Amino acid sequence: MLPRLVAIAGPIVLVAAFLAVMSRPLPPGEVSAEAKALDERLDGGADLVLIGNSKVGTDLDTDRIGKLVGGRAVPINVNGTGAPVWYALLKNRVFANGYKPKTVIVYGTLAMMLQVELPSETQRDVLAKQLGADDPVIDHKVYGEAWSDPRLQRILAARTDLRQSITDTIRDAAAGWLLAPPGADPLTQRGNAYVVPAMGRVFGVDKVSVTERGHALPIVEQQKLEETATRSHAVEDTLIPDLVALAKDNGAQILFVRAPLGTPKQATDVVDVETERAVLEWLHDNGAGWLDMRTANMPDASFGDGAHMSVDR
């Protein structure tokens, strides 16, 4: 009898708990830890913001750019992301917090500028952490008719974080047992101290943040990201017009810079000629700037992993 009662009551309890969470209003002004970390970068204001993914951190010398423009340049970037997250960054981290930069630079591959699909749970989780609340533009262009309630995204994000925490613990314990030198620190701590520098060497960056895993997306998810990024869309269906509108509405100039790639990674930024021409024409007609850094002809030796430039190369 007891097993039967458990079998009947279990699903009912789960459904009731789900409905209770969904019916609870979001706390006003809820901001994720990831968003707060980016907000801290803007303390003191910004004359120029650099929006993009990990290539902003590896390819661009923020201090030198600031000196060139005669002001403070601030990178607001999240690893492994494209236009949906960039839109959320510009709207919520910059303008919603009252900052008024004179210039916005969107730096990345054209394929990622055109991205609208988020095929993996990890990517949707990253977006949710920068949104905090539903957004009509994201709901329409990214999720289509499947409206994205932030409470549901919060549940999914918690599940993703729990899964990642378990995975990281197993990884660190294995590395601590098999690879890390003996010591007084706990096994997982010694393993993490070994793993993080190793990841930095593998992915061609000096530091790997355990809270920003964009460099180390699972292979299947990275393939999905690249596949969806290369699909063609009408410019009006992408987030490019929305990024431009955000900048204009807040009195900022906006420049889109197409980032260079090494030969091994150039296939991830293949955009058909018609789409590329349409983007350039739309930007020109709407007062936005465009710069294609691929014309700089950077040698492959400049890219540590084929995609990210390295300061020591």
Coordinates of N, CA, C and O in Angstrom, one line a residue, residues 166-282:
I166 N 28.0 19.4 -9.3 CA 28.3 17.9 -9.1 C 29.4 17.5 -10.1 O 30.4 16.8 -9.7
T167 N 29.3 18.0 -11.3 CA 30.3 17.6 -12.3 C 31.7 18.2 -11.9 O 32.7 17.5 -12.0
D168 N 31.7 19.5 -11.5 CA 33.0 20.1 -11.1 C 33.6 19.4 -9.9 O 34.8 19.2 -9.8
T169 N 32.8 18.9 -8.9 CA 33.3 18.3 -7.8 C 33.9 16.9 -8.2 O 35.0 16.6 -7.7
I170 N 33.2 16.2 -9.0 CA 33.8 14.9 -9.5 C 35.1 15.1 -10.3 O 36.1 14.5 -10.1
R171 N 35.1 16.2 -11.1 CA 36.3 16.5 -11.9 C 37.5 16.9 -11.0 O 38.6 16.4 -11.1
D172 N 37.2 17.7 -10.0 CA 38.3 18.2 -9.1 C 38.8 17.1 -8.2 O 40.0 17.0 -7.9
A173 N 37.9 16.2 -7.8 CA 38.3 15.1 -6.9 C 39.2 14.1 -7.7 O 40.2 13.6 -7.2
A174 N 38.8 13.9 -9.0 CA 39.6 12.9 -9.8 C 41.0 13.5 -10.0 O 42.0 12.8 -10.0
A175 N 41.0 14.8 -10.4 CA 42.3 15.5 -10.6 C 43.1 15.5 -9.4 O 44.3 15.3 -9.4
G176 N 42.5 15.8 -8.2 CA 43.2 15.8 -7.0 C 43.8 14.5 -6.6 O 44.9 14.4 -6.1
W177 N 43.1 13.4 -6.9 CA 43.6 12.1 -6.6 C 44.6 11.6 -7.5 O 45.6 11.0 -7.1
L178 N 44.4 11.8 -8.8 CA 45.3 11.3 -9.9 C 46.5 12.2 -10.3 O 47.5 11.7 -10.6
L179 N 46.3 13.5 -10.2 CA 47.2 14.4 -10.8 C 47.9 15.4 -9.9 O 49.1 15.7 -10.1
A180 N 47.1 15.9 -9.0 CA 47.6 17.0 -8.1 C 48.7 16.5 -7.1 O 48.6 15.3 -6.7
P181 N 49.7 17.3 -6.8 CA 50.7 16.9 -5.8 C 50.0 16.8 -4.4 O 49.0 17.4 -4.1
P182 N 50.6 15.9 -3.5 CA 50.1 15.8 -2.2 C 50.1 17.1 -1.4 O 50.9 18.0 -1.7
G183 N 49.2 17.3 -0.5 CA 49.2 18.5 0.3 C 48.2 18.4 1.4 O 47.5 17.5 1.6
A184 N 48.2 19.5 2.3 CA 47.3 19.5 3.4 C 45.9 20.0 3.0 O 44.9 19.7 3.8
D185 N 45.7 20.6 1.8 CA 44.4 21.1 1.4 C 43.5 19.9 1.1 O 44.0 18.8 0.7
P186 N 42.2 20.1 1.1 CA 41.2 19.1 0.8 C 41.5 18.6 -0.7 O 42.0 19.3 -1.5
L187 N 41.1 17.4 -0.9 CA 41.3 16.7 -2.2 C 40.7 17.5 -3.4 O 41.4 17.8 -4.4
T188 N 39.5 18.0 -3.3 CA 38.9 18.8 -4.4 C 39.5 20.1 -4.6 O 39.7 20.6 -5.7
Q189 N 40.0 20.7 -3.5 CA 40.7 22.0 -3.6 C 42.0 21.9 -4.3 O 42.4 22.7 -5.2
R190 N 42.8 20.8 -4.0 CA 44.0 20.5 -4.7 C 43.8 20.2 -6.2 O 44.5 20.6 -7.1
G191 N 42.7 19.5 -6.4 CA 42.3 19.2 -7.8 C 41.9 20.4 -8.6 O 42.4 20.6 -9.8
N192 N 41.1 21.3 -8.0 CA 40.8 22.5 -8.7 C 42.0 23.4 -9.0 O 42.1 24.0 -10.0
A193 N 42.9 23.5 -8.0 CA 44.1 24.2 -8.2 C 45.0 23.7 -9.4 O 45.7 24.4 -10.0
Y194 N 44.8 22.4 -9.7 CA 45.5 21.8 -10.8 C 44.7 22.0 -12.1 O 45.3 22.3 -13.2
V195 N 43.4 21.9 -12.0 CA 42.6 21.9 -13.2 C 42.5 23.3 -13.9 O 42.6 23.4 -15.1
V196 N 42.3 24.3 -13.1 CA 42.0 25.7 -13.6 C 43.2 26.2 -14.4 O 43.0 26.6 -15.6
P197 N 44.5 26.1 -13.9 CA 45.6 26.5 -14.8 C 45.7 25.7 -16.0 O 46.1 26.2 -17.1
A198 N 45.4 24.4 -15.9 CA 45.5 23.5 -17.1 C 44.5 23.9 -18.1 O 44.8 23.9 -19.3
M199 N 43.3 24.3 -17.7 CA 42.3 24.7 -18.7 C 42.7 26.0 -19.3 O 42.5 26.2 -20.5
G200 N 43.4 26.9 -18.6 CA 43.9 28.1 -19.1 C 44.9 27.9 -20.2 O 44.9 28.5 -21.3
R201 N 45.8 26.9 -20.0 CA 46.8 26.6 -21.0 C 46.1 25.9 -22.3 O 46.5 26.3 -23.4
V202 N 45.1 25.1 -22.0 CA 44.5 24.4 -23.2 C 43.7 25.4 -24.0 O 43.8 25.4 -25.3
F203 N 43.0 26.4 -23.4 CA 42.1 27.3 -24.1 C 42.8 28.6 -24.5 O 42.2 29.5 -25.0
G204 N 44.1 28.7 -24.2 CA 44.9 29.9 -24.7 C 44.6 31.1 -23.9 O 44.7 32.2 -24.5
V205 N 44.1 31.1 -22.7 CA 43.9 32.3 -21.9 C 44.6 32.2 -20.6 O 45.0 31.1 -20.1
D206 N 44.9 33.3 -20.0 CA 45.7 33.3 -18.7 C 44.9 32.8 -17.5 O 45.4 32.2 -16.6
K207 N 43.6 33.1 -17.5 CA 42.8 32.7 -16.4 C 41.5 32.2 -16.9 O 40.9 32.7 -17.9
V208 N 41.0 31.2 -16.2 CA 39.7 30.6 -16.5 C 38.8 30.8 -15.3 O 39.1 30.3 -14.2
S209 N 37.7 31.5 -15.5 CA 36.8 31.8 -14.4 C 35.9 30.6 -14.2 O 35.3 30.1 -15.2
V210 N 35.8 30.1 -13.0 CA 34.9 28.9 -12.7 C 33.4 29.3 -12.9 O 32.6 28.4 -13.0
T211 N 33.1 30.6 -12.9 CA 31.7 31.0 -13.1 C 31.4 31.4 -14.5 O 30.3 31.6 -14.8
E212 N 32.4 31.4 -15.4 CA 32.2 31.7 -16.8 C 32.8 30.6 -17.6 O 34.0 30.6 -17.9
R213 N 32.0 29.6 -18.0 CA 32.6 28.4 -18.6 C 32.4 28.5 -20.1 O 32.4 27.5 -20.8
G214 N 32.4 29.7 -20.7 CA 32.2 29.8 -22.1 C 33.3 29.2 -23.0 O 33.0 28.7 -24.1
H215 N 34.5 29.2 -22.4 CA 35.6 28.5 -23.2 C 35.4 27.0 -23.2 O 36.0 26.4 -24.0
A216 N 34.7 26.5 -22.2 CA 34.7 25.0 -22.1 C 33.3 24.5 -22.2 O 32.9 23.6 -21.4
L217 N 32.5 25.0 -23.1 CA 31.2 24.5 -23.3 C 31.3 23.0 -23.8 O 32.3 22.7 -24.5
P218 N 30.4 22.1 -23.4 CA 30.5 20.8 -23.9 C 30.5 20.8 -25.4 O 29.9 21.6 -26.0
I219 N 31.2 19.8 -25.9 CA 31.4 19.8 -27.4 C 30.1 19.8 -28.2 O 30.0 20.5 -29.2
V220 N 29.1 19.0 -27.7 CA 27.9 19.0 -28.5 C 27.2 20.4 -28.4 O 26.7 20.8 -29.5
E221 N 27.2 21.0 -27.3 CA 26.6 22.4 -27.2 C 27.4 23.4 -28.1 O 26.8 24.2 -28.7
Q222 N 28.7 23.3 -28.1 CA 29.5 24.2 -28.9 C 29.2 24.0 -30.4 O 29.1 24.9 -31.2
Q223 N 29.0 22.7 -30.8 CA 28.6 22.4 -32.2 C 27.3 23.0 -32.5 O 27.1 23.6 -33.6
K224 N 26.3 22.9 -31.6 CA 25.0 23.5 -31.8 C 25.1 25.0 -31.9 O 24.5 25.6 -32.8
L225 N 26.0 25.6 -31.1 CA 26.1 27.1 -31.1 C 26.7 27.5 -32.5 O 26.2 28.5 -33.1
E226 N 27.7 26.8 -33.0 CA 28.2 27.1 -34.3 C 27.3 26.9 -35.4 O 27.2 27.7 -36.4
E227 N 26.5 25.8 -35.3 CA 25.6 25.5 -36.4 C 24.4 26.5 -36.5 O 24.1 27.0 -37.6
T228 N 23.9 26.9 -35.3 CA 22.8 27.9 -35.4 C 23.3 29.3 -35.7 O 22.6 30.1 -36.3
A229 N 24.5 29.6 -35.3 CA 25.1 30.9 -35.6 C 25.2 31.1 -37.1 O 25.2 32.3 -37.6
T230 N 25.4 30.1 -37.9 CA 25.7 30.3 -39.3 C 24.4 30.2 -40.2 O 24.5 30.4 -41.4
R231 N 23.2 30.1 -39.5 CA 22.0 30.1 -40.3 C 21.7 31.5 -40.7 O 22.0 32.5 -40.0
S232 N 21.0 31.7 -41.9 CA 20.8 33.0 -42.4 C 19.4 33.5 -41.9 O 18.5 32.8 -41.7
H233 N 19.4 34.8 -41.6 CA 18.2 35.5 -41.1 C 18.1 36.9 -41.7 O 19.1 37.5 -42.0
A234 N 16.9 37.3 -42.0 CA 16.7 38.7 -42.4 C 17.2 39.6 -41.2 O 17.0 39.3 -40.1
V235 N 17.8 40.7 -41.6 CA 18.4 41.6 -40.6 C 17.4 42.0 -39.5 O 17.6 42.0 -38.3
E236 N 16.2 42.3 -40.0 CA 15.1 42.7 -39.1 C 14.7 41.6 -38.1 O 14.1 42.0 -37.1
D237 N 15.0 40.4 -38.4 CA 14.6 39.3 -37.5 C 15.7 39.0 -36.5 O 15.5 38.2 -35.6
T238 N 16.9 39.7 -36.6 CA 18.0 39.5 -35.7 C 17.9 40.6 -34.6 O 17.0 41.5 -34.6
L239 N 18.8 40.6 -33.7 CA 18.9 41.6 -32.6 C 19.8 42.8 -33.0 O 19.9 43.7 -32.1
I240 N 20.3 42.8 -34.2 CA 21.1 44.0 -34.6 C 20.3 45.3 -34.5 O 20.7 46.3 -34.0
P241 N 19.0 45.3 -35.1 CA 18.2 46.5 -35.0 C 18.0 46.9 -33.5 O 17.9 48.1 -33.2
D242 N 17.8 46.0 -32.7 CA 17.5 46.2 -31.3 C 18.7 46.8 -30.5 O 18.6 47.7 -29.7
L243 N 19.9 46.3 -30.8 CA 21.1 46.8 -30.3 C 21.3 48.3 -30.7 O 21.7 49.1 -29.9
V244 N 21.1 48.5 -32.0 CA 21.2 49.9 -32.5 C 20.2 50.8 -31.9 O 20.5 51.9 -31.5
A245 N 19.0 50.4 -31.7 CA 17.9 51.2 -31.1 C 18.3 51.5 -29.6 O 18.0 52.6 -29.2
L246 N 18.8 50.5 -28.9 CA 19.2 50.8 -27.5 C 20.2 51.9 -27.4 O 20.1 52.8 -26.6
A247 N 21.2 51.8 -28.3 CA 22.3 52.8 -28.3 C 21.7 54.2 -28.7 O 22.0 55.2 -28.0
K248 N 21.0 54.3 -29.7 CA 20.4 55.5 -30.2 C 19.5 56.2 -29.1 O 19.6 57.4 -28.8
D249 N 18.6 55.3 -28.5 CA 17.7 55.9 -27.5 C 18.4 56.4 -26.3 O 17.8 57.2 -25.5
N250 N 19.7 56.0 -26.1 CA 20.4 56.5 -24.9 C 21.6 57.4 -25.3 O 22.5 57.6 -24.5
G251 N 21.5 57.9 -26.6 CA 22.5 58.9 -27.0 C 23.9 58.4 -27.3 O 24.8 59.2 -27.3
A252 N 24.0 57.2 -27.6 CA 25.3 56.6 -27.9 C 25.5 56.3 -29.3 O 24.5 55.9 -30.0
Q253 N 26.7 56.4 -29.8 CA 27.1 55.9 -31.1 C 27.4 54.4 -31.0 O 27.9 54.0 -30.0
I254 N 27.1 53.6 -32.0 CA 27.4 52.2 -32.0 C 28.1 51.7 -33.2 O 27.9 52.1 -34.3
L255 N 29.2 50.9 -32.9 CA 30.0 50.4 -34.0 C 30.1 48.9 -33.8 O 30.4 48.4 -32.8
F256 N 29.8 48.2 -34.9 CA 29.9 46.7 -35.0 C 31.3 46.4 -35.6 O 31.6 46.8 -36.7
V257 N 32.1 45.6 -34.9 CA 33.4 45.2 -35.4 C 33.4 43.7 -35.5 O 33.3 42.9 -34.6
R258 N 33.6 43.3 -36.8 CA 33.7 41.9 -37.1 C 35.1 41.4 -36.7 O 36.1 41.8 -37.3
A259 N 35.2 40.4 -35.8 CA 36.4 40.0 -35.2 C 37.1 39.0 -36.2 O 36.5 38.2 -36.9
P260 N 38.5 39.0 -36.2 CA 39.2 38.1 -37.0 C 39.3 36.7 -36.4 O 39.2 36.6 -35.2
L261 N 39.6 35.7 -37.2 CA 39.8 34.3 -36.7 C 40.9 33.7 -37.4 O 41.3 34.1 -38.5
G262 N 41.6 32.8 -36.7 CA 42.6 32.0 -37.4 C 42.0 31.1 -38.4 O 40.8 30.7 -38.3
T263 N 42.8 30.6 -39.3 CA 42.3 29.7 -40.4 C 41.5 28.5 -39.9 O 40.5 28.2 -40.4
P264 N 42.0 27.8 -38.8 CA 41.2 26.7 -38.3 C 39.8 27.0 -37.9 O 38.9 26.1 -37.9
K265 N 39.5 28.2 -37.5 CA 38.2 28.6 -37.0 C 37.3 29.4 -37.9 O 36.2 29.8 -37.5
Q266 N 37.9 29.7 -39.1 CA 37.1 30.6 -39.9 C 35.8 30.1 -40.4 O 34.9 30.8 -40.8
A267 N 35.7 28.8 -40.4 CA 34.4 28.1 -40.9 C 33.3 28.4 -39.9 O 32.1 28.3 -40.3
T268 N 33.6 28.9 -38.7 CA 32.5 29.2 -37.7 C 31.9 30.6 -38.0 O 30.9 30.9 -37.4
D269 N 32.5 31.3 -38.9 CA 31.9 32.7 -39.3 C 31.6 32.8 -40.7 O 31.9 33.8 -41.4
V270 N 31.1 31.7 -41.3 CA 30.7 31.7 -42.7 C 29.3 32.3 -42.8 O 28.4 31.7 -42.3
V271 N 29.1 33.4 -43.5 CA 27.8 34.0 -43.7 C 27.7 34.3 -45.2 O 28.6 34.8 -45.8
D272 N 26.6 33.9 -45.7 CA 26.4 34.1 -47.2 C 26.5 35.5 -47.6 O 26.2 36.5 -46.8
V273 N 26.9 35.8 -48.8 CA 27.2 37.1 -49.3 C 26.0 38.0 -49.2 O 26.1 39.2 -48.9
E274 N 24.8 37.5 -49.6 CA 23.6 38.3 -49.5 C 23.3 38.8 -48.1 O 22.9 39.9 -47.9
T275 N 23.4 37.9 -47.1 CA 23.1 38.3 -45.8 C 24.1 39.3 -45.3 O 23.8 40.3 -44.7
E276 N 25.4 39.1 -45.6 CA 26.4 40.1 -45.2 C 26.2 41.5 -45.8 O 26.3 42.5 -45.2
R277 N 25.8 41.5 -47.1 CA 25.6 42.7 -47.8 C 24.3 43.4 -47.2 O 24.3 44.6 -47.0
A278 N 23.3 42.6 -46.8 CA 22.1 43.2 -46.2 C 22.4 43.8 -44.9 O 21.9 44.9 -44.5
V279 N 23.3 43.2 -44.1 CA 23.7 43.7 -42.8 C 24.4 45.1 -43.0 O 24.1 46.1 -42.3
L280 N 25.4 45.1 -43.9 CA 26.1 46.4 -44.1 C 25.2 47.5 -44.6 O 25.3 48.6 -44.1
E281 N 24.3 47.2 -45.5 CA 23.4 48.2 -46.0 C 22.5 48.7 -44.9 O 22.2 49.9 -44.8
W282 N 22.0 47.8 -44.0 CA 21.1 48.2 -43.0 C 21.8 49.1 -42.0 O 21.3 50.1 -41.5

